[in-house]
PDB file of C-alpha atoms in Angstrom:
ATOM      1  CA  UNK I  47    -148.792 102.565 132.496  1.00 45.00           C
ATOM      2  CA  UNK I  48    -149.447  98.883 133.319  1.00 45.00           C
ATOM      3  CA  UNK I  49    -146.557  96.510 133.281  1.00 46.00           C
ATOM      4  CA  UNK I  50    -146.250  94.288 130.160  1.00 45.00           C
ATOM      5  CA  UNK I  51    -148.177  90.992 130.516  1.00 48.00           C
ATOM      6  CA  UNK I  52    -146.054  87.860 130.330  1.00 39.00           C
ATOM      7  CA  UNK I  53    -148.420  86.029 127.861  1.00 40.00           C
ATOM      8  CA  UNK I  54    -150.923  86.796 125.213  1.00 43.00           C
ATOM      9  CA  UNK I  55    -153.317  84.542 125.985  1.00 42.00           C
ATOM     10  CA  UNK I  56    -169.966  84.816 131.577  1.00 38.00           C
ATOM     11  CA  UNK I  57    -206.084  67.518 138.272  1.00 38.00           C
ATOM     12  CA  UNK I  58    -209.239  68.762 136.029  1.00 38.00           C
ATOM     13  CA  UNK I  59    -211.097  68.077 132.729  1.00 40.00           C
ATOM     14  CA  UNK I  60    -210.407  71.706 131.619  1.00 39.00           C
ATOM     15  CA  UNK I  61    -207.062  73.510 131.568  1.00 40.00           C
ATOM     16  CA  UNK I  62    -206.470  75.878 134.548  1.00 44.00           C
ATOM     17  CA  UNK I  63    -204.485  79.014 134.544  1.00 40.00           C
ATOM     18  CA  UNK I  64    -201.980  79.490 137.386  1.00 44.00           C
ATOM     19  CA  UNK I  65    -202.910  82.586 139.444  1.00 49.00           C
ATOM     20  CA  UNK I  66    -199.383  83.582 140.293  1.00 49.00           C
ATOM     21  CA  UNK I  67    -198.809  87.230 139.505  1.00 50.00           C
ATOM     22  CA  UNK I  68    -195.800  86.436 137.354  1.00 48.00           C
ATOM     23  CA  UNK I  69    -197.595  83.917 135.164  1.00 54.00           C
ATOM     24  CA  UNK I  70    -200.621  86.221 134.796  1.00 49.00           C
ATOM     25  CA  UNK I  71    -198.391  89.068 133.679  1.00 52.00           C
ATOM     26  CA  UNK I  72    -196.737  86.861 131.101  1.00 55.00           C
ATOM     27  CA  UNK I  73    -200.203  85.790 129.810  1.00 47.00           C
ATOM     28  CA  UNK I  74    -201.389  89.284 129.704  1.00 51.00           C
ATOM     29  CA  UNK I  75    -198.351  90.267 127.604  1.00 51.00           C
ATOM     30  CA  UNK I  76    -198.921  87.466 125.152  1.00 46.00           C
ATOM     31  CA  UNK I  77    -202.577  88.365 124.879  1.00 47.00           C
ATOM     32  CA  UNK I  78    -201.590  91.988 124.159  1.00 46.00           C
ATOM     33  CA  UNK I  79    -199.389  90.594 121.398  1.00 44.00           C
ATOM     34  CA  UNK I  80    -202.397  88.922 119.773  1.00 48.00           C
ATOM     35  CA  UNK I  81    -201.860  85.348 120.933  1.00 44.00           C
ATOM     36  CA  UNK I  82    -205.192  83.568 121.825  1.00 46.00           C
ATOM     37  CA  UNK I  83    -205.906  82.255 125.249  1.00 42.00           C
ATOM     38  CA  UNK I  84    -206.373  78.644 124.012  1.00 41.00           C
ATOM     39  CA  UNK I  85    -202.948  78.833 122.369  1.00 41.00           C
ATOM     40  CA  UNK I  86    -201.418  80.226 125.577  1.00 37.00           C
ATOM     41  CA  UNK I  87    -202.935  77.378 127.711  1.00 41.00           C
ATOM     42  CA  UNK I  88    -201.346  74.790 125.466  1.00 40.00           C
ATOM     43  CA  UNK I  89    -197.842  76.184 126.079  1.00 39.00           C
ATOM     44  CA  UNK I  90    -195.803  74.473 128.806  1.00 43.00           C
ATOM     45  CA  UNK I  91    -194.918  76.879 131.599  1.00 45.00           C
ATOM     46  CA  UNK I  92    -191.203  76.514 130.883  1.00 41.00           C
ATOM     47  CA  UNK I  93    -191.653  77.537 127.296  1.00 40.00           C
ATOM     48  CA  UNK I  94    -193.982  80.320 128.289  1.00 39.00           C
ATOM     49  CA  UNK I  95    -191.386  81.677 130.719  1.00 40.00           C
ATOM     50  CA  UNK I  96    -188.690  81.549 128.023  1.00 40.00           C
ATOM     51  CA  UNK I  97    -190.894  83.308 125.485  1.00 37.00           C
ATOM     52  CA  UNK I  98    -191.603  86.105 127.974  1.00 39.00           C
ATOM     53  CA  UNK I  99    -187.973  86.502 128.743  1.00 39.00           C
ATOM     54  CA  UNK I 100    -186.981  86.663 125.103  1.00 38.00           C
ATOM     55  CA  UNK I 101    -189.640  89.333 124.536  1.00 40.00           C
ATOM     56  CA  UNK I 102    -188.507  91.524 127.498  1.00 43.00           C
ATOM     57  CA  UNK I 103    -184.812  90.938 127.845  1.00 50.00           C
ATOM     58  CA  UNK I 104    -182.772  92.643 125.115  1.00 55.00           C
ATOM     59  CA  UNK I 105    -179.624  90.957 126.496  1.00 54.00           C
ATOM     60  CA  UNK I 106    -180.775  87.672 124.990  1.00 60.00           C
ATOM     61  CA  UNK I 107    -179.718  88.752 121.491  1.00 91.00           C
ATOM     62  CA  UNK I 108    -176.271  89.996 122.239  1.00 95.00           C
ATOM     63  CA  UNK I 109    -173.257  87.983 121.190  1.00 96.00           C
ATOM     64  CA  UNK I 110    -169.846  88.438 122.832  1.00 96.00           C
ATOM     65  CA  UNK I 111    -167.035  89.270 120.415  1.00 96.00           C
ATOM     66  CA  UNK I 112    -164.330  88.792 123.024  1.00 96.00           C
ATOM     67  CA  UNK I 113    -164.382  86.325 125.840  1.00 94.00           C
ATOM     68  CA  UNK I 114    -161.690  88.043 127.895  1.00 94.00           C
ATOM     69  CA  UNK I 115    -159.243  85.084 127.723  1.00 93.00           C
ATOM     70  CA  UNK I 116    -158.559  84.261 124.049  1.00 94.00           C
ATOM     71  CA  UNK I 117    -158.362  86.023 120.683  1.00 93.00           C
ATOM     72  CA  UNK I 118    -161.061  83.698 119.250  1.00 93.00           C
ATOM     73  CA  UNK I 119    -163.079  85.492 116.585  1.00 95.00           C
ATOM     74  CA  UNK I 120    -160.292  87.949 115.655  1.00 97.00           C
ATOM     75  CA  UNK I 121    -157.539  87.762 113.197  1.00 95.00           C
ATOM     76  CA  UNK I 122    -154.903  90.161 111.684  1.00 92.00           C
ATOM     77  CA  UNK I 123    -156.042  92.412 108.876  1.00 91.00           C
ATOM     78  CA  UNK I 124    -155.403  90.603 105.582  1.00 86.00           C
ATOM     79  CA  UNK I 125    -153.904  87.686 107.686  1.00 87.00           C
ATOM     80  CA  UNK I 126    -154.919  84.226 108.715  1.00 85.00           C
ATOM     81  CA  UNK I 127    -154.120  84.284 112.401  1.00 89.00           C
ATOM     82  CA  UNK I 128    -153.946  86.557 115.446  1.00 91.00           C
ATOM     83  CA  UNK I 129    -150.885  88.787 115.547  1.00 87.00           C
ATOM     84  CA  UNK I 130    -147.905  87.359 117.363  1.00 83.00           C
ATOM     85  CA  UNK I 131    -146.951  90.765 118.833  1.00 85.00           C
ATOM     86  CA  UNK I 132    -148.366  94.140 119.724  1.00 87.00           C
ATOM     87  CA  UNK I 133    -151.763  92.861 120.875  1.00 94.00           C
ATOM     88  CA  UNK I 134    -152.055  91.226 124.390  1.00 93.00           C
ATOM     89  CA  UNK I 135    -154.844  89.915 126.552  1.00 95.00           C
ATOM     90  CA  UNK I 136    -154.739  90.902 130.163  1.00 95.00           C
ATOM     91  CA  UNK I 137    -157.166  91.572 132.994  1.00 95.00           C
ATOM     92  CA  UNK I 138    -159.983  90.460 130.570  1.00 96.00           C
ATOM     93  CA  UNK I 139    -159.027  93.215 128.201  1.00 97.00           C
ATOM     94  CA  UNK I 140    -157.759  93.243 124.679  1.00 96.00           C
ATOM     95  CA  UNK I 141    -154.969  95.727 124.597  1.00 95.00           C
ATOM     96  CA  UNK I 142    -152.877  97.385 121.877  1.00 93.00           C
ATOM     97  CA  UNK I 143    -149.588  97.486 123.641  1.00 87.00           C
ATOM     98  CA  UNK I 144    -147.449 100.561 122.912  1.00 83.00           C
ATOM     99  CA  UNK I 145    -144.335 100.381 120.767  1.00 74.00           C
ATOM    100  CA  UNK I 146    -143.612  98.773 117.392  1.00 71.00           C
ATOM    101  CA  UNK I 147    -146.042  97.948 114.740  1.00 78.00           C
ATOM    102  CA  UNK I 148    -148.748  95.355 115.605  1.00 81.00           C
ATOM    103  CA  UNK I 149    -151.186  95.797 112.757  1.00 89.00           C
ATOM    104  CA  UNK I 150    -154.993  96.098 112.713  1.00 93.00           C
ATOM    105  CA  UNK I 151    -157.368  93.405 114.057  1.00 96.00           C
ATOM    106  CA  UNK I 152    -160.573  92.324 112.201  1.00 96.00           C
ATOM    107  CA  UNK I 153    -163.429  90.067 113.122  1.00 97.00           C
ATOM    108  CA  UNK I 154    -163.594  86.656 111.477  1.00 96.00           C
ATOM    109  CA  UNK I 155    -167.346  87.269 110.899  1.00 96.00           C
ATOM    110  CA  UNK I 156    -168.822  89.850 108.582  1.00 97.00           C
ATOM    111  CA  UNK I 157    -171.966  91.900 109.312  1.00 97.00           C
ATOM    112  CA  UNK I 158    -174.592  93.941 107.508  1.00 96.00           C
ATOM    113  CA  UNK I 159    -177.062  95.423 110.001  1.00 97.00           C
ATOM    114  CA  UNK I 160    -175.921  95.313 113.512  1.00 97.00           C
ATOM    115  CA  UNK I 161    -175.512  97.079 116.843  1.00 98.00           C
ATOM    116  CA  UNK I 162    -171.892  96.907 118.160  1.00 98.00           C
ATOM    117  CA  UNK I 163    -170.829  98.104 121.650  1.00 98.00           C
ATOM    118  CA  UNK I 164    -167.535  98.226 123.487  1.00 98.00           C
ATOM    119  CA  UNK I 165    -165.787  99.893 126.325  1.00 98.00           C
ATOM    120  CA  UNK I 166    -162.340 101.481 125.763  1.00 98.00           C
ATOM    121  CA  UNK I 167    -159.741 103.752 127.355  1.00 98.00           C
ATOM    122  CA  UNK I 168    -156.591 105.401 126.040  1.00 97.00           C
ATOM    123  CA  UNK I 169    -153.449 107.075 127.510  1.00 97.00           C
ATOM    124  CA  UNK I 170    -152.793 110.820 127.398  1.00 97.00           C
ATOM    125  CA  UNK I 171    -152.120 111.715 123.752  1.00 95.00           C
ATOM    126  CA  UNK I 172    -153.599 108.470 122.620  1.00 95.00           C
ATOM    127  CA  UNK I 173    -155.279 107.861 119.265  1.00 95.00           C
ATOM    128  CA  UNK I 174    -157.150 104.846 117.941  1.00 95.00           C
ATOM    129  CA  UNK I 175    -160.401 103.845 116.338  1.00 97.00           C
ATOM    130  CA  UNK I 176    -162.936 101.186 115.435  1.00 98.00           C
ATOM    131  CA  UNK I 177    -163.687 100.712 111.774  1.00 98.00           C
ATOM    132  CA  UNK I 178    -166.880  99.052 110.397  1.00 98.00           C
ATOM    133  CA  UNK I 179    -168.165  97.970 106.991  1.00 98.00           C
ATOM    134  CA  UNK I 180    -164.557  96.923 106.418  1.00 97.00           C
ATOM    135  CA  UNK I 181    -163.545  95.420 103.111  1.00 96.00           C
ATOM    136  CA  UNK I 182    -160.091  93.816 102.738  1.00 92.00           C
ATOM    137  CA  UNK I 183    -160.328  94.561  98.958  1.00 90.00           C
ATOM    138  CA  UNK I 184    -160.200  98.326  99.720  1.00 89.00           C
ATOM    139  CA  UNK I 185    -156.878  98.692 101.604  1.00 86.00           C
ATOM    140  CA  UNK I 186    -156.556 102.477 101.283  1.00 87.00           C
ATOM    141  CA  UNK I 187    -160.005 103.120 102.850  1.00 94.00           C
ATOM    142  CA  UNK I 188    -161.022  99.771 104.415  1.00 95.00           C
ATOM    143  CA  UNK I 189    -164.022 101.082 106.371  1.00 97.00           C
ATOM    144  CA  UNK I 190    -165.632 103.990 108.205  1.00 98.00           C
ATOM    145  CA  UNK I 191    -163.802 104.845 111.439  1.00 98.00           C
ATOM    146  CA  UNK I 192    -165.360 105.631 114.752  1.00 98.00           C
ATOM    147  CA  UNK I 193    -162.633 107.915 116.166  1.00 98.00           C
ATOM    148  CA  UNK I 194    -161.258 107.382 119.662  1.00 98.00           C
ATOM    149  CA  UNK I 195    -158.712 110.091 120.633  1.00 98.00           C
ATOM    150  CA  UNK I 196    -157.438 112.313 123.445  1.00 97.00           C
ATOM    151  CA  UNK I 197    -159.575 115.255 122.286  1.00 97.00           C
ATOM    152  CA  UNK I 198    -157.143 117.761 123.671  1.00 96.00           C
ATOM    153  CA  UNK I 199    -154.795 116.935 120.826  1.00 96.00           C
ATOM    154  CA  UNK I 200    -157.158 117.660 117.950  1.00 96.00           C
ATOM    155  CA  UNK I 201    -158.475 120.880 116.394  1.00 96.00           C
ATOM    156  CA  UNK I 202    -160.579 119.525 113.433  1.00 97.00           C
ATOM    157  CA  UNK I 203    -164.015 118.539 114.771  1.00 97.00           C
ATOM    158  CA  UNK I 204    -164.084 115.766 112.234  1.00 98.00           C
ATOM    159  CA  UNK I 205    -161.233 114.168 114.208  1.00 98.00           C
ATOM    160  CA  UNK I 206    -162.804 114.318 117.667  1.00 98.00           C
ATOM    161  CA  UNK I 207    -163.976 111.180 119.556  1.00 98.00           C
ATOM    162  CA  UNK I 208    -167.118 109.625 118.009  1.00 98.00           C
ATOM    163  CA  UNK I 209    -166.611 111.392 114.675  1.00 98.00           C
ATOM    164  CA  UNK I 210    -166.844 109.526 111.369  1.00 98.00           C
ATOM    165  CA  UNK I 211    -163.198 110.211 111.067  1.00 98.00           C
ATOM    166  CA  UNK I 212    -162.321 113.032 108.639  1.00 98.00           C
ATOM    167  CA  UNK I 213    -165.825 112.895 107.210  1.00 98.00           C
ATOM    168  CA  UNK I 214    -168.457 113.946 109.814  1.00 98.00           C
ATOM    169  CA  UNK I 215    -168.050 115.689 113.161  1.00 98.00           C
ATOM    170  CA  UNK I 216    -169.989 114.501 116.235  1.00 98.00           C
ATOM    171  CA  UNK I 217    -172.319 116.729 118.190  1.00 97.00           C
ATOM    172  CA  UNK I 218    -170.331 119.360 120.024  1.00 94.00           C
ATOM    173  CA  UNK I 219    -171.850 118.582 123.483  1.00 93.00           C
ATOM    174  CA  UNK I 220    -171.087 114.922 123.354  1.00 96.00           C
ATOM    175  CA  UNK I 221    -167.771 114.475 125.116  1.00 94.00           C
ATOM    176  CA  UNK I 222    -165.346 111.699 125.830  1.00 97.00           C
ATOM    177  CA  UNK I 223    -163.969 110.963 129.286  1.00 97.00           C
ATOM    178  CA  UNK I 224    -160.398 111.960 130.026  1.00 96.00           C
ATOM    179  CA  UNK I 225    -157.524 109.514 129.201  1.00 97.00           C
ATOM    180  CA  UNK I 226    -157.276 106.785 131.623  1.00 97.00           C
ATOM    181  CA  UNK I 227    -161.059 106.529 132.148  1.00 98.00           C
ATOM    182  CA  UNK I 228    -163.329 103.966 130.460  1.00 98.00           C
ATOM    183  CA  UNK I 229    -165.731 105.162 127.720  1.00 98.00           C
ATOM    184  CA  UNK I 230    -168.696 103.265 126.414  1.00 98.00           C
ATOM    185  CA  UNK I 231    -169.238 103.471 122.667  1.00 98.00           C
ATOM    186  CA  UNK I 232    -171.845 102.007 120.279  1.00 98.00           C
ATOM    187  CA  UNK I 233    -172.220 101.807 116.413  1.00 98.00           C
ATOM    188  CA  UNK I 234    -175.608 100.995 114.982  1.00 98.00           C
ATOM    189  CA  UNK I 235    -176.098 100.177 111.289  1.00 98.00           C
ATOM    190  CA  UNK I 236    -179.662  99.654 110.356  1.00 97.00           C
ATOM    191  CA  UNK I 237    -180.572  99.796 106.671  1.00 97.00           C
ATOM    192  CA  UNK I 238    -178.863 102.861 105.434  1.00 97.00           C
ATOM    193  CA  UNK I 239    -178.911 104.662 108.858  1.00 98.00           C
ATOM    194  CA  UNK I 240    -175.753 104.752 110.871  1.00 98.00           C
ATOM    195  CA  UNK I 241    -175.508 106.024 114.430  1.00 98.00           C
ATOM    196  CA  UNK I 242    -172.456 106.681 116.662  1.00 98.00           C
ATOM    197  CA  UNK I 243    -173.120 106.692 120.416  1.00 98.00           C
ATOM    198  CA  UNK I 244    -170.796 107.782 123.165  1.00 98.00           C
ATOM    199  CA  UNK I 245    -171.384 107.303 126.909  1.00 98.00           C
ATOM    200  CA  UNK I 246    -175.159 106.954 126.405  1.00 97.00           C
ATOM    201  CA  UNK I 247    -175.567 109.930 124.085  1.00 98.00           C
ATOM    202  CA  UNK I 248    -176.268 110.038 120.353  1.00 98.00           C
ATOM    203  CA  UNK I 249    -173.172 111.748 118.898  1.00 98.00           C
ATOM    204  CA  UNK I 250    -173.818 111.327 115.136  1.00 98.00           C
ATOM    205  CA  UNK I 251    -176.314 110.041 112.639  1.00 98.00           C
ATOM    206  CA  UNK I 252    -175.949 109.831 108.891  1.00 98.00           C
ATOM    207  CA  UNK I 253    -177.316 108.037 105.810  1.00 98.00           C
ATOM    208  CA  UNK I 254    -175.076 105.650 103.808  1.00 98.00           C
ATOM    209  CA  UNK I 255    -175.078 106.616 100.087  1.00 96.00           C
ATOM    210  CA  UNK I 256    -176.876 109.900 100.646  1.00 97.00           C
ATOM    211  CA  UNK I 257    -175.986 113.065  98.740  1.00 97.00           C
ATOM    212  CA  UNK I 258    -174.910 114.733 102.008  1.00 98.00           C
ATOM    213  CA  UNK I 259    -172.579 111.912 102.837  1.00 98.00           C
ATOM    214  CA  UNK I 260    -171.113 111.915  99.274  1.00 97.00           C
ATOM    215  CA  UNK I 261    -170.427 115.645  99.557  1.00 98.00           C
ATOM    216  CA  UNK I 262    -168.741 115.182 102.937  1.00 98.00           C
ATOM    217  CA  UNK I 263    -166.599 112.379 101.525  1.00 98.00           C
ATOM    218  CA  UNK I 264    -165.462 114.647  98.579  1.00 97.00           C
ATOM    219  CA  UNK I 265    -164.190 117.069 101.183  1.00 97.00           C
ATOM    220  CA  UNK I 266    -162.239 114.352 103.117  1.00 98.00           C
ATOM    221  CA  UNK I 267    -159.061 112.251 102.526  1.00 96.00           C
ATOM    222  CA  UNK I 268    -161.345 109.461 101.188  1.00 97.00           C
ATOM    223  CA  UNK I 269    -162.466 111.377  98.108  1.00 95.00           C
ATOM    224  CA  UNK I 270    -160.665 109.020  95.745  1.00 94.00           C
ATOM    225  CA  UNK I 271    -161.854 105.761  97.265  1.00 94.00           C
ATOM    226  CA  UNK I 272    -164.597 104.143  95.072  1.00 92.00           C
ATOM    227  CA  UNK I 273    -167.447 102.597  97.060  1.00 93.00           C
ATOM    228  CA  UNK I 274    -166.525 104.379 100.262  1.00 96.00           C
ATOM    229  CA  UNK I 275    -169.693 105.562 102.010  1.00 96.00           C
ATOM    230  CA  UNK I 276    -171.960 102.838 100.477  1.00 96.00           C
ATOM    231  CA  UNK I 277    -173.697  99.978 102.277  1.00 96.00           C
ATOM    232  CA  UNK I 278    -171.879  96.585 102.213  1.00 96.00           C
ATOM    233  CA  UNK I 279    -171.357  93.432 104.224  1.00 96.00           C
ATOM    234  CA  UNK I 280    -168.016  93.942 106.038  1.00 97.00           C
ATOM    235  CA  UNK I 281    -165.974  93.163 109.148  1.00 97.00           C
ATOM    236  CA  UNK I 282    -165.246  95.195 112.238  1.00 98.00           C
ATOM    237  CA  UNK I 283    -161.729  96.414 112.775  1.00 97.00           C
ATOM    238  CA  UNK I 284    -159.772  97.486 115.823  1.00 97.00           C
ATOM    239  CA  UNK I 285    -157.139  99.835 114.410  1.00 94.00           C
ATOM    240  CA  UNK I 286    -153.418 100.118 115.319  1.00 91.00           C
ATOM    241  CA  UNK I 287    -152.410 103.737 115.567  1.00 86.00           C
ATOM    242  CA  UNK I 288    -149.389 102.912 117.657  1.00 84.00           C
ATOM    243  CA  UNK I 289    -150.621 104.064 121.049  1.00 91.00           C
ATOM    244  CA  UNK I 290    -151.818 102.071 124.003  1.00 95.00           C
ATOM    245  CA  UNK I 291    -155.503 101.341 123.900  1.00 96.00           C
ATOM    246  CA  UNK I 292    -157.624  99.053 126.081  1.00 97.00           C
ATOM    247  CA  UNK I 293    -160.852  97.307 124.848  1.00 98.00           C
ATOM    248  CA  UNK I 294    -163.173  95.299 126.974  1.00 97.00           C
ATOM    249  CA  UNK I 295    -166.900  93.966 126.817  1.00 97.00           C
ATOM    250  CA  UNK I 296    -167.064  93.905 123.006  1.00 98.00           C
ATOM    251  CA  UNK I 297    -170.313  92.601 121.955  1.00 98.00           C
ATOM    252  CA  UNK I 298    -172.661  92.661 118.928  1.00 98.00           C
ATOM    253  CA  UNK I 299    -176.230  91.841 117.898  1.00 97.00           C
ATOM    254  CA  UNK I 300    -177.398  91.278 114.383  1.00 95.00           C
ATOM    255  CA  UNK I 301    -180.368  93.405 113.571  1.00 93.00           C
ATOM    256  CA  UNK I 302    -181.419  92.290 110.107  1.00 75.00           C
ATOM    257  CA  UNK I 303    -178.775  90.129 108.358  1.00 52.00           C
ATOM    258  CA  UNK I 304    -179.257  89.531 104.687  1.00 49.00           C
TER     259      UNK I 304
END
C-alpha cells in the first residue's frame, strides 16, 4: 500500500499542387471524400494539413476529465465542492484512499452519447465502480454501474468486473487483471446501445429501454427504481465502496450530444 500523500492537490498564373507525397496523400483523401480539386487548391496548406489530421486522428476529439493535478471538473455527489477527505491526488492519479467515508464523485458536466475511457487498479479484496447516466434526483439508483472488483471475491456473474452491476453479466472470457495491476476500461453510449469494454475486449452490449433489459432489471435490486434502464442525460460517477482504488487517464469524447 502506498504511503498517504501529504496534500490533495499534456510564381504562376494558375495554381500549382505541391508534389510532396504527404500533400498528395492529403489531396487524394479529400478527393475520395467528394471535395473537388478546385476547392482543394483554394485551401491554404496549413488548413489542409489540419483538416487531414482531424479526419485521421481520433485523439483530436478526446477531452481529459482529469488533468492529474487538480480536482477540476469533479465534485461530491449532491454537493457543490470536491470532498475534503477520502479522495486524494497523487502521482497523477485520483485515488479513493482507504478508511472512513469519502462519498462518491460526479462530473460537473452531463453527457448523453459519449465514449468514456479510464485506467484503474484496486487492492486485493477491493471493490469499486463507475456509474453513468447518473441522476441526482434518483438517489437509490443514481446510474448504471460498470463494476470494478477483485473477481476472486464474487460468485454472481452479474457482480464480476465489467458487468452492468447486478443486472447483466459480462462475457465469461473477458477477464480483469489481478489486483495491483492497471486495467483499461471503456463505456460507450450511442443512441440506445451501450457497450462495456475491458482491456481491449468487448465485455457487454445491451439496449437501453429494451424488453430484455427491463426483464433483467426486474430480476435485480433495482426493480423498484422508476426510470432506471432508460436513456437520459446524466453525469459520470466514481463510486466510494470504501476500498483503495486508483484512477488515471480519465477521458471522454462526445459522440452525438443533443
